[in-house]
PDB file of C-alpha atoms in Angstrom:
ATOM      1  CA  MET A   1      54.922 -15.282  36.411  1.00  0.00           C
ATOM      2  CA  SER A   2      52.247 -14.283  38.932  1.00  0.00           C
ATOM      3  CA  GLN A   3      51.382 -11.268  36.785  1.00  0.00           C
ATOM      4  CA  LEU A   4      51.057 -13.505  33.723  1.00  0.00           C
ATOM      5  CA  ILE A   5      48.758 -15.971  35.525  1.00  0.00           C
ATOM      6  CA  SER A   6      46.615 -13.122  36.838  1.00  0.00           C
ATOM      7  CA  LEU A   7      46.343 -11.640  33.344  1.00  0.00           C
ATOM      8  CA  VAL A   8      45.293 -14.984  31.833  1.00  0.00           C
ATOM      9  CA  ARG A   9      42.581 -15.404  34.477  1.00  0.00           C
ATOM     10  CA  TRP A  10      41.409 -11.829  33.979  1.00  0.00           C
ATOM     11  CA  GLU A  11      41.358 -12.256  30.211  1.00  0.00           C
ATOM     12  CA  TYR A  12      39.135 -15.318  30.547  1.00  0.00           C
ATOM     13  CA  PHE A  13      36.841 -13.491  32.962  1.00  0.00           C
ATOM     14  CA  ARG A  14      36.487 -10.572  30.565  1.00  0.00           C
ATOM     15  CA  GLN A  15      35.824 -12.690  27.485  1.00  0.00           C
ATOM     16  CA  ALA A  16      33.336 -14.926  29.306  1.00  0.00           C
ATOM     17  CA  ARG A  17      31.229 -11.856  30.090  1.00  0.00           C
ATOM     18  CA  LYS A  18      30.853 -10.902  26.421  1.00  0.00           C
ATOM     19  CA  PRO A  19      27.520 -12.164  24.973  1.00  0.00           C
ATOM     20  CA  SER A  20      28.993 -12.192  21.461  1.00  0.00           C
ATOM     21  CA  PHE A  21      31.868 -14.406  22.615  1.00  0.00           C
ATOM     22  CA  LEU A  22      29.483 -16.851  24.302  1.00  0.00           C
ATOM     23  CA  VAL A  23      27.326 -16.943  21.170  1.00  0.00           C
ATOM     24  CA  LEU A  24      30.432 -17.721  19.100  1.00  0.00           C
ATOM     25  CA  TYR A  25      31.325 -20.777  21.144  1.00  0.00           C
ATOM     26  CA  GLY A  26      27.686 -21.818  21.393  1.00  0.00           C
ATOM     27  CA  LEU A  27      27.472 -21.874  17.591  1.00  0.00           C
ATOM     28  CA  ALA A  28      30.790 -23.723  17.365  1.00  0.00           C
ATOM     29  CA  MET A  29      29.524 -26.434  19.701  1.00  0.00           C
ATOM     30  CA  LEU A  30      26.282 -26.629  17.740  1.00  0.00           C
ATOM     31  CA  LEU A  31      28.230 -27.166  14.525  1.00  0.00           C
ATOM     32  CA  ALA A  32      30.195 -29.889  16.289  1.00  0.00           C
ATOM     33  CA  VAL A  33      27.154 -31.622  17.784  1.00  0.00           C
ATOM     34  CA  LEU A  34      24.976 -31.673  14.663  1.00  0.00           C
ATOM     35  CA  PRO A  35      27.132 -34.103  12.603  1.00  0.00           C
ATOM     36  CA  LEU A  36      27.560 -36.337  15.649  1.00  0.00           C
ATOM     37  CA  SER A  37      23.791 -36.275  16.210  1.00  0.00           C
ATOM     38  CA  PHE A  38      23.332 -37.169  12.552  1.00  0.00           C
ATOM     39  CA  GLY A  39      25.673 -40.106  13.120  1.00  0.00           C
ATOM     40  CA  VAL A  40      23.611 -41.244  16.121  1.00  0.00           C
ATOM     41  CA  MET A  41      20.429 -41.219  14.024  1.00  0.00           C
ATOM     42  CA  GLN A  42      22.161 -43.260  11.329  1.00  0.00           C
ATOM     43  CA  PHE A  43      23.490 -45.705  13.896  1.00  0.00           C
ATOM     44  CA  LEU A  44      20.059 -46.181  15.468  1.00  0.00           C
ATOM     45  CA  GLU A  45      18.488 -46.422  12.000  1.00  0.00           C
ATOM     46  CA  VAL A  46      16.199 -43.490  12.690  1.00  0.00           C
ATOM     47  CA  ILE A  47      17.032 -42.282   9.212  1.00  0.00           C
ATOM     48  CA  PRO A  48      17.609 -44.726   6.315  1.00  0.00           C
ATOM     49  CA  LEU A  49      21.310 -44.011   5.734  1.00  0.00           C
ATOM     50  CA  PRO A  50      24.215 -46.257   6.709  1.00  0.00           C
ATOM     51  CA  LEU A  51      26.783 -45.003   9.228  1.00  0.00           C
ATOM     52  CA  THR A  52      29.834 -44.850   7.006  1.00  0.00           C
ATOM     53  CA  SER A  53      32.273 -43.611   9.658  1.00  0.00           C
ATOM     54  CA  GLY A  54      32.800 -43.899  13.391  1.00  0.00           C
ATOM     55  CA  PHE A  55      32.091 -41.082  15.800  1.00  0.00           C
ATOM     56  CA  LEU A  56      35.785 -40.312  16.264  1.00  0.00           C
ATOM     57  CA  GLN A  57      36.167 -39.967  12.512  1.00  0.00           C
ATOM     58  CA  LEU A  58      33.135 -37.699  12.412  1.00  0.00           C
ATOM     59  CA  ALA A  59      34.605 -35.615  15.256  1.00  0.00           C
ATOM     60  CA  SER A  60      37.880 -35.321  13.383  1.00  0.00           C
ATOM     61  CA  GLY A  61      36.094 -34.133  10.254  1.00  0.00           C
ATOM     62  CA  VAL A  62      34.119 -31.554  12.222  1.00  0.00           C
ATOM     63  CA  LEU A  63      37.248 -30.184  13.883  1.00  0.00           C
ATOM     64  CA  TRP A  64      39.134 -29.845  10.586  1.00  0.00           C
ATOM     65  CA  VAL A  65      36.298 -27.765   9.133  1.00  0.00           C
ATOM     66  CA  VAL A  66      35.210 -25.678  12.133  1.00  0.00           C
ATOM     67  CA  SER A  67      38.335 -25.068  14.203  1.00  0.00           C
ATOM     68  CA  PRO A  68      40.388 -22.905  11.752  1.00  0.00           C
ATOM     69  CA  VAL A  69      37.499 -20.455  11.408  1.00  0.00           C
ATOM     70  CA  LEU A  70      36.889 -20.585  15.158  1.00  0.00           C
ATOM     71  CA  ALA A  71      40.587 -19.896  15.767  1.00  0.00           C
ATOM     72  CA  VAL A  72      40.536 -16.793  13.569  1.00  0.00           C
ATOM     73  CA  ILE A  73      37.433 -15.377  15.261  1.00  0.00           C
ATOM     74  CA  THR A  74      38.725 -16.249  18.744  1.00  0.00           C
ATOM     75  CA  VAL A  75      42.010 -14.443  18.065  1.00  0.00           C
ATOM     76  CA  ALA A  76      40.039 -11.473  16.755  1.00  0.00           C
ATOM     77  CA  PHE A  77      38.055 -11.335  20.003  1.00  0.00           C
ATOM     78  CA  VAL A  78      40.992 -11.865  22.362  1.00  0.00           C
ATOM     79  CA  HIS A  79      43.682  -9.892  20.523  1.00  0.00           C
ATOM     80  CA  ALA A  80      42.330  -7.555  17.842  1.00  0.00           C
ATOM     81  CA  SER A  81      39.292  -6.215  19.703  1.00  0.00           C
ATOM     82  CA  ASP A  82      41.399  -5.242  22.729  1.00  0.00           C
ATOM     83  CA  LEU A  83      43.993  -3.605  20.515  1.00  0.00           C
ATOM     84  CA  GLN A  84      41.286  -1.704  18.647  1.00  0.00           C
ATOM     85  CA  GLY A  85      39.468  -0.675  21.816  1.00  0.00           C
ATOM     86  CA  GLY A  86      42.593   0.571  23.603  1.00  0.00           C
ATOM     87  CA  TYR A  87      42.572  -2.071  26.355  1.00  0.00           C
ATOM     88  CA  CYS A  88      46.118  -3.238  25.552  1.00  0.00           C
ATOM     89  CA  ARG A  89      47.331   0.330  25.828  1.00  0.00           C
ATOM     90  CA  THR A  90      45.642   0.599  29.224  1.00  0.00           C
ATOM     91  CA  LEU A  91      47.381  -2.569  30.432  1.00  0.00           C
ATOM     92  CA  THR A  92      50.802  -1.354  29.391  1.00  0.00           C
ATOM     93  CA  ALA A  93      50.119   2.029  31.008  1.00  0.00           C
ATOM     94  CA  LYS A  94      49.434   0.186  34.274  1.00  0.00           C
ATOM     95  CA  GLY A  95      52.845  -1.507  34.159  1.00  0.00           C
ATOM     96  CA  ALA A  96      52.308  -4.747  32.230  1.00  0.00           C
ATOM     97  CA  THR A  97      54.979  -5.353  29.604  1.00  0.00           C
ATOM     98  CA  ARG A  98      53.930  -5.859  26.013  1.00  0.00           C
ATOM     99  CA  ASP A  99      55.378  -9.387  25.991  1.00  0.00           C
ATOM    100  CA  THR A 100      53.318 -10.277  29.077  1.00  0.00           C
ATOM    101  CA  VAL A 101      50.137  -8.904  27.519  1.00  0.00           C
ATOM    102  CA  LEU A 102      50.701 -10.829  24.274  1.00  0.00           C
ATOM    103  CA  THR A 103      51.649 -14.043  26.096  1.00  0.00           C
ATOM    104  CA  SER A 104      48.573 -13.951  28.334  1.00  0.00           C
ATOM    105  CA  LYS A 105      46.295 -13.524  25.332  1.00  0.00           C
ATOM    106  CA  ALA A 106      48.083 -16.269  23.396  1.00  0.00           C
ATOM    107  CA  LEU A 107      47.765 -18.692  26.341  1.00  0.00           C
ATOM    108  CA  LEU A 108      44.053 -17.948  26.637  1.00  0.00           C
ATOM    109  CA  THR A 109      43.555 -18.537  22.909  1.00  0.00           C
ATOM    110  CA  ILE A 110      45.422 -21.861  23.033  1.00  0.00           C
ATOM    111  CA  THR A 111      43.444 -22.956  26.096  1.00  0.00           C
ATOM    112  CA  LEU A 112      40.112 -22.138  24.457  1.00  0.00           C
ATOM    113  CA  MET A 113      40.954 -24.009  21.262  1.00  0.00           C
ATOM    114  CA  LEU A 114      42.345 -27.006  23.155  1.00  0.00           C
ATOM    115  CA  THR A 115      39.196 -27.108  25.285  1.00  0.00           C
ATOM    116  CA  PHE A 116      37.032 -27.090  22.166  1.00  0.00           C
ATOM    117  CA  HIS A 117      38.975 -30.033  20.720  1.00  0.00           C
ATOM    118  CA  LEU A 118      38.795 -31.963  23.993  1.00  0.00           C
ATOM    119  CA  VAL A 119      35.043 -31.407  24.378  1.00  0.00           C
ATOM    120  CA  VAL A 120      34.338 -32.663  20.850  1.00  0.00           C
ATOM    121  CA  LEU A 121      36.680 -35.626  21.419  1.00  0.00           C
ATOM    122  CA  ALA A 122      35.019 -36.473  24.752  1.00  0.00           C
ATOM    123  CA  LEU A 123      31.576 -36.344  23.158  1.00  0.00           C
ATOM    124  CA  ALA A 124      32.682 -38.700  20.380  1.00  0.00           C
ATOM    125  CA  LEU A 125      34.190 -41.123  22.917  1.00  0.00           C
ATOM    126  CA  VAL A 126      31.010 -41.100  25.020  1.00  0.00           C
ATOM    127  CA  LEU A 127      28.885 -41.839  21.951  1.00  0.00           C
ATOM    128  CA  THR A 128      31.219 -44.627  20.887  1.00  0.00           C
ATOM    129  CA  VAL A 129      31.000 -46.279  24.311  1.00  0.00           C
ATOM    130  CA  ALA A 130      27.270 -45.676  24.807  1.00  0.00           C
ATOM    131  CA  LEU A 131      26.306 -47.068  21.402  1.00  0.00           C
ATOM    132  CA  SER A 132      29.055 -49.715  21.174  1.00  0.00           C
ATOM    133  CA  ALA A 133      29.954 -48.278  17.808  1.00  0.00           C
ATOM    134  CA  GLY A 134      33.354 -49.940  17.593  1.00  0.00           C
ATOM    135  CA  TRP A 135      36.910 -48.692  17.769  1.00  0.00           C
ATOM    136  CA  ASP A 136      38.207 -49.439  14.277  1.00  0.00           C
ATOM    137  CA  GLY A 137      40.853 -46.944  13.274  1.00  0.00           C
ATOM    138  CA  ILE A 138      40.943 -45.213  16.661  1.00  0.00           C
ATOM    139  CA  GLY A 139      44.695 -44.576  16.414  1.00  0.00           C
ATOM    140  CA  THR A 140      44.359 -42.851  13.065  1.00  0.00           C
ATOM    141  CA  ASP A 141      41.366 -40.813  14.247  1.00  0.00           C
ATOM    142  CA  LEU A 142      43.132 -39.634  17.419  1.00  0.00           C
ATOM    143  CA  ALA A 143      46.203 -38.698  15.398  1.00  0.00           C
ATOM    144  CA  SER A 144      43.965 -36.759  12.999  1.00  0.00           C
ATOM    145  CA  ILE A 145      42.359 -34.855  15.897  1.00  0.00           C
ATOM    146  CA  GLY A 146      45.822 -34.024  17.252  1.00  0.00           C
ATOM    147  CA  ALA A 147      46.877 -32.815  13.814  1.00  0.00           C
ATOM    148  CA  SER A 148      43.737 -30.704  13.664  1.00  0.00           C
ATOM    149  CA  PHE A 149      44.841 -28.931  16.843  1.00  0.00           C
ATOM    150  CA  LEU A 150      48.250 -28.193  15.302  1.00  0.00           C
ATOM    151  CA  ASN A 151      46.504 -26.831  12.235  1.00  0.00           C
ATOM    152  CA  THR A 152      44.313 -24.678  14.480  1.00  0.00           C
ATOM    153  CA  LEU A 153      47.401 -23.191  16.134  1.00  0.00           C
ATOM    154  CA  LEU A 154      48.792 -22.373  12.690  1.00  0.00           C
ATOM    155  CA  TYR A 155      45.680 -20.456  11.624  1.00  0.00           C
ATOM    156  CA  GLY A 156      45.479 -18.810  15.031  1.00  0.00           C
ATOM    157  CA  ALA A 157      49.058 -17.581  14.637  1.00  0.00           C
ATOM    158  CA  PHE A 158      48.168 -16.240  11.173  1.00  0.00           C
ATOM    159  CA  ALA A 159      45.248 -14.345  12.710  1.00  0.00           C
ATOM    160  CA  MET A 160      47.587 -12.967  15.389  1.00  0.00           C
ATOM    161  CA  VAL A 161      49.747 -11.395  12.677  1.00  0.00           C
ATOM    162  CA  LEU A 162      46.645  -9.783  11.191  1.00  0.00           C
ATOM    163  CA  SER A 163      45.584  -8.552  14.643  1.00  0.00           C
ATOM    164  CA  TYR A 164      48.868  -6.932  15.590  1.00  0.00           C
ATOM    165  CA  TRP A 165      49.424  -5.545  12.116  1.00  0.00           C
ATOM    166  CA  ARG A 166      46.201  -3.559  11.697  1.00  0.00           C
ATOM    167  CA  GLN A 167      44.768  -3.680  15.257  1.00  0.00           C
ATOM    168  CA  SER A 168      41.291  -4.157  13.818  1.00  0.00           C
ATOM    169  CA  PHE A 169      38.670  -6.789  14.677  1.00  0.00           C
ATOM    170  CA  ALA A 170      36.903  -6.519  11.315  1.00  0.00           C
ATOM    171  CA  PHE A 171      40.153  -6.710   9.347  1.00  0.00           C
ATOM    172  CA  THR A 172      41.338  -9.798  11.248  1.00  0.00           C
ATOM    173  CA  VAL A 173      38.058 -11.683  10.825  1.00  0.00           C
ATOM    174  CA  GLY A 174      37.544 -10.595   7.226  1.00  0.00           C
ATOM    175  CA  MET A 175      41.034 -11.354   5.978  1.00  0.00           C
ATOM    176  CA  GLY A 176      41.403 -14.528   8.050  1.00  0.00           C
ATOM    177  CA  ILE A 177      38.175 -16.165   6.926  1.00  0.00           C
ATOM    178  CA  THR A 178      38.637 -14.951   3.350  1.00  0.00           C
ATOM    179  CA  ALA A 179      42.071 -16.604   3.268  1.00  0.00           C
ATOM    180  CA  ILE A 180      40.604 -19.892   4.551  1.00  0.00           C
ATOM    181  CA  PHE A 181      37.862 -19.996   1.926  1.00  0.00           C
ATOM    182  CA  LEU A 182      40.101 -18.863  -0.920  1.00  0.00           C
ATOM    183  CA  GLU A 183      42.573 -21.595  -0.021  1.00  0.00           C
ATOM    184  CA  ALA A 184      39.814 -24.201   0.060  1.00  0.00           C
ATOM    185  CA  ILE A 185      38.605 -23.169  -3.416  1.00  0.00           C
ATOM    186  CA  ALA A 186      41.647 -21.884  -5.274  1.00  0.00           C
ATOM    187  CA  TYR A 187      44.299 -24.469  -4.416  1.00  0.00           C
ATOM    188  CA  PRO A 188      42.355 -27.576  -5.528  1.00  0.00           C
ATOM    189  CA  LEU A 189      41.544 -25.781  -8.784  1.00  0.00           C
ATOM    190  CA  ALA A 190      45.205 -24.849  -9.176  1.00  0.00           C
ATOM    191  CA  GLY A 191      46.158 -28.485  -8.608  1.00  0.00           C
ATOM    192  CA  ILE A 192      43.785 -29.627 -11.335  1.00  0.00           C
ATOM    193  CA  LEU A 193      45.155 -26.969 -13.695  1.00  0.00           C
ATOM    194  CA  GLY A 194      48.694 -28.075 -12.892  1.00  0.00           C
ATOM    195  CA  GLU A 195      47.862 -31.690 -13.765  1.00  0.00           C
ATOM    196  CA  LEU A 196      46.286 -30.649 -17.051  1.00  0.00           C
ATOM    197  CA  LEU A 197      49.207 -28.425 -18.050  1.00  0.00           C
ATOM    198  CA  GLY A 198      51.963 -30.527 -16.485  1.00  0.00           C
ATOM    199  CA  TRP A 199      53.014 -27.761 -14.094  1.00  0.00           C
ATOM    200  CA  PRO A 200      54.294 -28.579 -10.553  1.00  0.00           C
ATOM    201  CA  ILE A 201      51.620 -26.435  -8.880  1.00  0.00           C
ATOM    202  CA  SER A 202      50.788 -29.094  -6.288  1.00  0.00           C
ATOM    203  CA  SER A 203      54.392 -29.148  -5.099  1.00  0.00           C
ATOM    204  CA  ILE A 204      54.326 -25.384  -4.654  1.00  0.00           C
ATOM    205  CA  THR A 205      50.995 -25.206  -2.831  1.00  0.00           C
ATOM    206  CA  SER A 206      52.101 -27.986  -0.467  1.00  0.00           C
ATOM    207  CA  TRP A 207      54.178 -25.359   1.367  1.00  0.00           C
ATOM    208  CA  THR A 208      51.258 -22.982   1.955  1.00  0.00           C
ATOM    209  CA  MET A 209      49.023 -23.134   5.039  1.00  0.00           C
ATOM    210  CA  TRP A 210      46.417 -25.064   3.079  1.00  0.00           C
ATOM    211  CA  GLY A 211      49.098 -27.441   1.848  1.00  0.00           C
ATOM    212  CA  ILE A 212      50.350 -27.997   5.397  1.00  0.00           C
ATOM    213  CA  ALA A 213      46.794 -28.791   6.495  1.00  0.00           C
ATOM    214  CA  GLN A 214      46.548 -31.355   3.688  1.00  0.00           C
ATOM    215  CA  GLY A 215      49.912 -32.776   4.680  1.00  0.00           C
ATOM    216  CA  LEU A 216      48.886 -33.137   8.318  1.00  0.00           C
ATOM    217  CA  GLN A 217      45.844 -35.092   7.135  1.00  0.00           C
ATOM    218  CA  GLY A 218      48.087 -37.386   5.102  1.00  0.00           C
ATOM    219  CA  GLU A 219      46.684 -36.134   1.795  1.00  0.00           C
ATOM    220  CA  SER A 220      49.919 -34.678   0.418  1.00  0.00           C
ATOM    221  CA  ALA A 221      52.097 -36.782  -1.850  1.00  0.00           C
ATOM    222  CA  LEU A 222      55.065 -34.477  -1.361  1.00  0.00           C
ATOM    223  CA  LEU A 223      56.186 -35.698   2.073  1.00  0.00           C
ATOM    224  CA  ASP A 224      55.086 -38.184   4.697  1.00  0.00           C
ATOM    225  CA  SER A 225      52.481 -36.638   7.020  1.00  0.00           C
ATOM    226  CA  ALA A 226      54.836 -36.909  10.012  1.00  0.00           C
ATOM    227  CA  TRP A 227      57.157 -34.372   8.395  1.00  0.00           C
ATOM    228  CA  PHE A 228      54.387 -31.783   8.378  1.00  0.00           C
ATOM    229  CA  VAL A 229      54.269 -31.712  12.188  1.00  0.00           C
ATOM    230  CA  PRO A 230      57.621 -29.870  12.564  1.00  0.00           C
ATOM    231  CA  ILE A 231      56.812 -27.862   9.425  1.00  0.00           C
ATOM    232  CA  ALA A 232      53.523 -26.690  10.944  1.00  0.00           C
ATOM    233  CA  ALA A 233      55.296 -25.944  14.235  1.00  0.00           C
ATOM    234  CA  GLY A 234      57.946 -23.935  12.392  1.00  0.00           C
ATOM    235  CA  TYR A 235      55.371 -21.892  10.466  1.00  0.00           C
ATOM    236  CA  THR A 236      53.445 -21.234  13.684  1.00  0.00           C
ATOM    237  CA  ALA A 237      56.589 -20.104  15.504  1.00  0.00           C
ATOM    238  CA  ALA A 238      57.522 -17.803  12.609  1.00  0.00           C
ATOM    239  CA  LEU A 239      54.065 -16.203  12.559  1.00  0.00           C
ATOM    240  CA  VAL A 240      54.104 -15.736  16.336  1.00  0.00           C
ATOM    241  CA  GLY A 241      57.528 -14.121  15.967  1.00  0.00           C
ATOM    242  CA  LEU A 242      56.097 -11.670  13.438  1.00  0.00           C
ATOM    243  CA  SER A 243      53.266 -10.888  15.866  1.00  0.00           C
ATOM    244  CA  VAL A 244      55.763 -10.164  18.637  1.00  0.00           C
ATOM    245  CA  LEU A 245      57.772  -7.873  16.368  1.00  0.00           C
ATOM    246  CA  ALA A 246      54.636  -6.007  15.268  1.00  0.00           C
ATOM    247  CA  PHE A 247      53.408  -5.623  18.852  1.00  0.00           C
ATOM    248  CA  ARG A 248      56.768  -4.242  19.961  1.00  0.00           C
ATOM    249  CA  LYS A 249      57.154  -1.897  17.007  1.00  0.00           C
ATOM    250  CA  PHE A 250      53.737  -0.354  16.400  1.00  0.00           C
ATOM    251  CA  ASP A 251      52.066   2.231  18.608  1.00  0.00           C
ATOM    252  CA  LEU A 252      49.060   0.962  20.553  1.00  0.00           C
ATOM    253  CA  ARG A 253      45.712   2.505  19.811  1.00  0.00           C
ATOM    254  CA  ALA A 254      43.785   4.443  22.384  1.00  0.00           C
ATOM    255  CA  GLY A 255      40.091   3.740  22.677  1.00  0.00           C
ATOM    256  CA  SER A 256      39.142   6.819  20.644  1.00  0.00           C
ATOM    257  CA  ASP A 257      41.650   6.211  17.800  1.00  0.00           C
TER     258      ASP A 257
END
């Protein structure tokens, strides 16, 4: 346990020293702050548009859009780049077990994504209090933010499989983000086609990662949204299991490979 804690702390120290990693989270926070700032201007009537949603609802919307992409890139930094650069091989050569290395990196990834969610949530709460914006629908908004975190873990686990499969930063980022955008475009179009042709395409796509995300948001007619919580947890566990198997089976790259 002490070795695991030390590895998690060292992983954070290493990542925090990377300018590219700091830029990534700086951009993520900027993307989170801009819609909330837009909401402030609407609320104060600086711009002539009505505030159609509360700050917690805006925060939830931001997290659903930004956090899956952020999860994929974070996993690529924490997992894939160290596999590609030979750092994981160095750790195991120094006596750390592969399971300990993977667990420390997974804990760091979860902590970073949870922190991002909490910072955006805290900012929305501060704005709500400071501007007396009202608390209508707070329960639904908080539940949506919690569901967003579950969805983030799911996409992070998917990126872990990509990382431990090919041990490539570029492959993990490219395939992960491509999958997110293809899902966002292809599945709605497939749903429309299914309605036109009378095919049960929507029922099929409800079991994909995109479908689970829709279900967690309460936008799936297949099951009640509460049922998608254990489904998302099950998918995440299965993907993590595949990552563990890949990490145990495949040879680790050296820095010059």
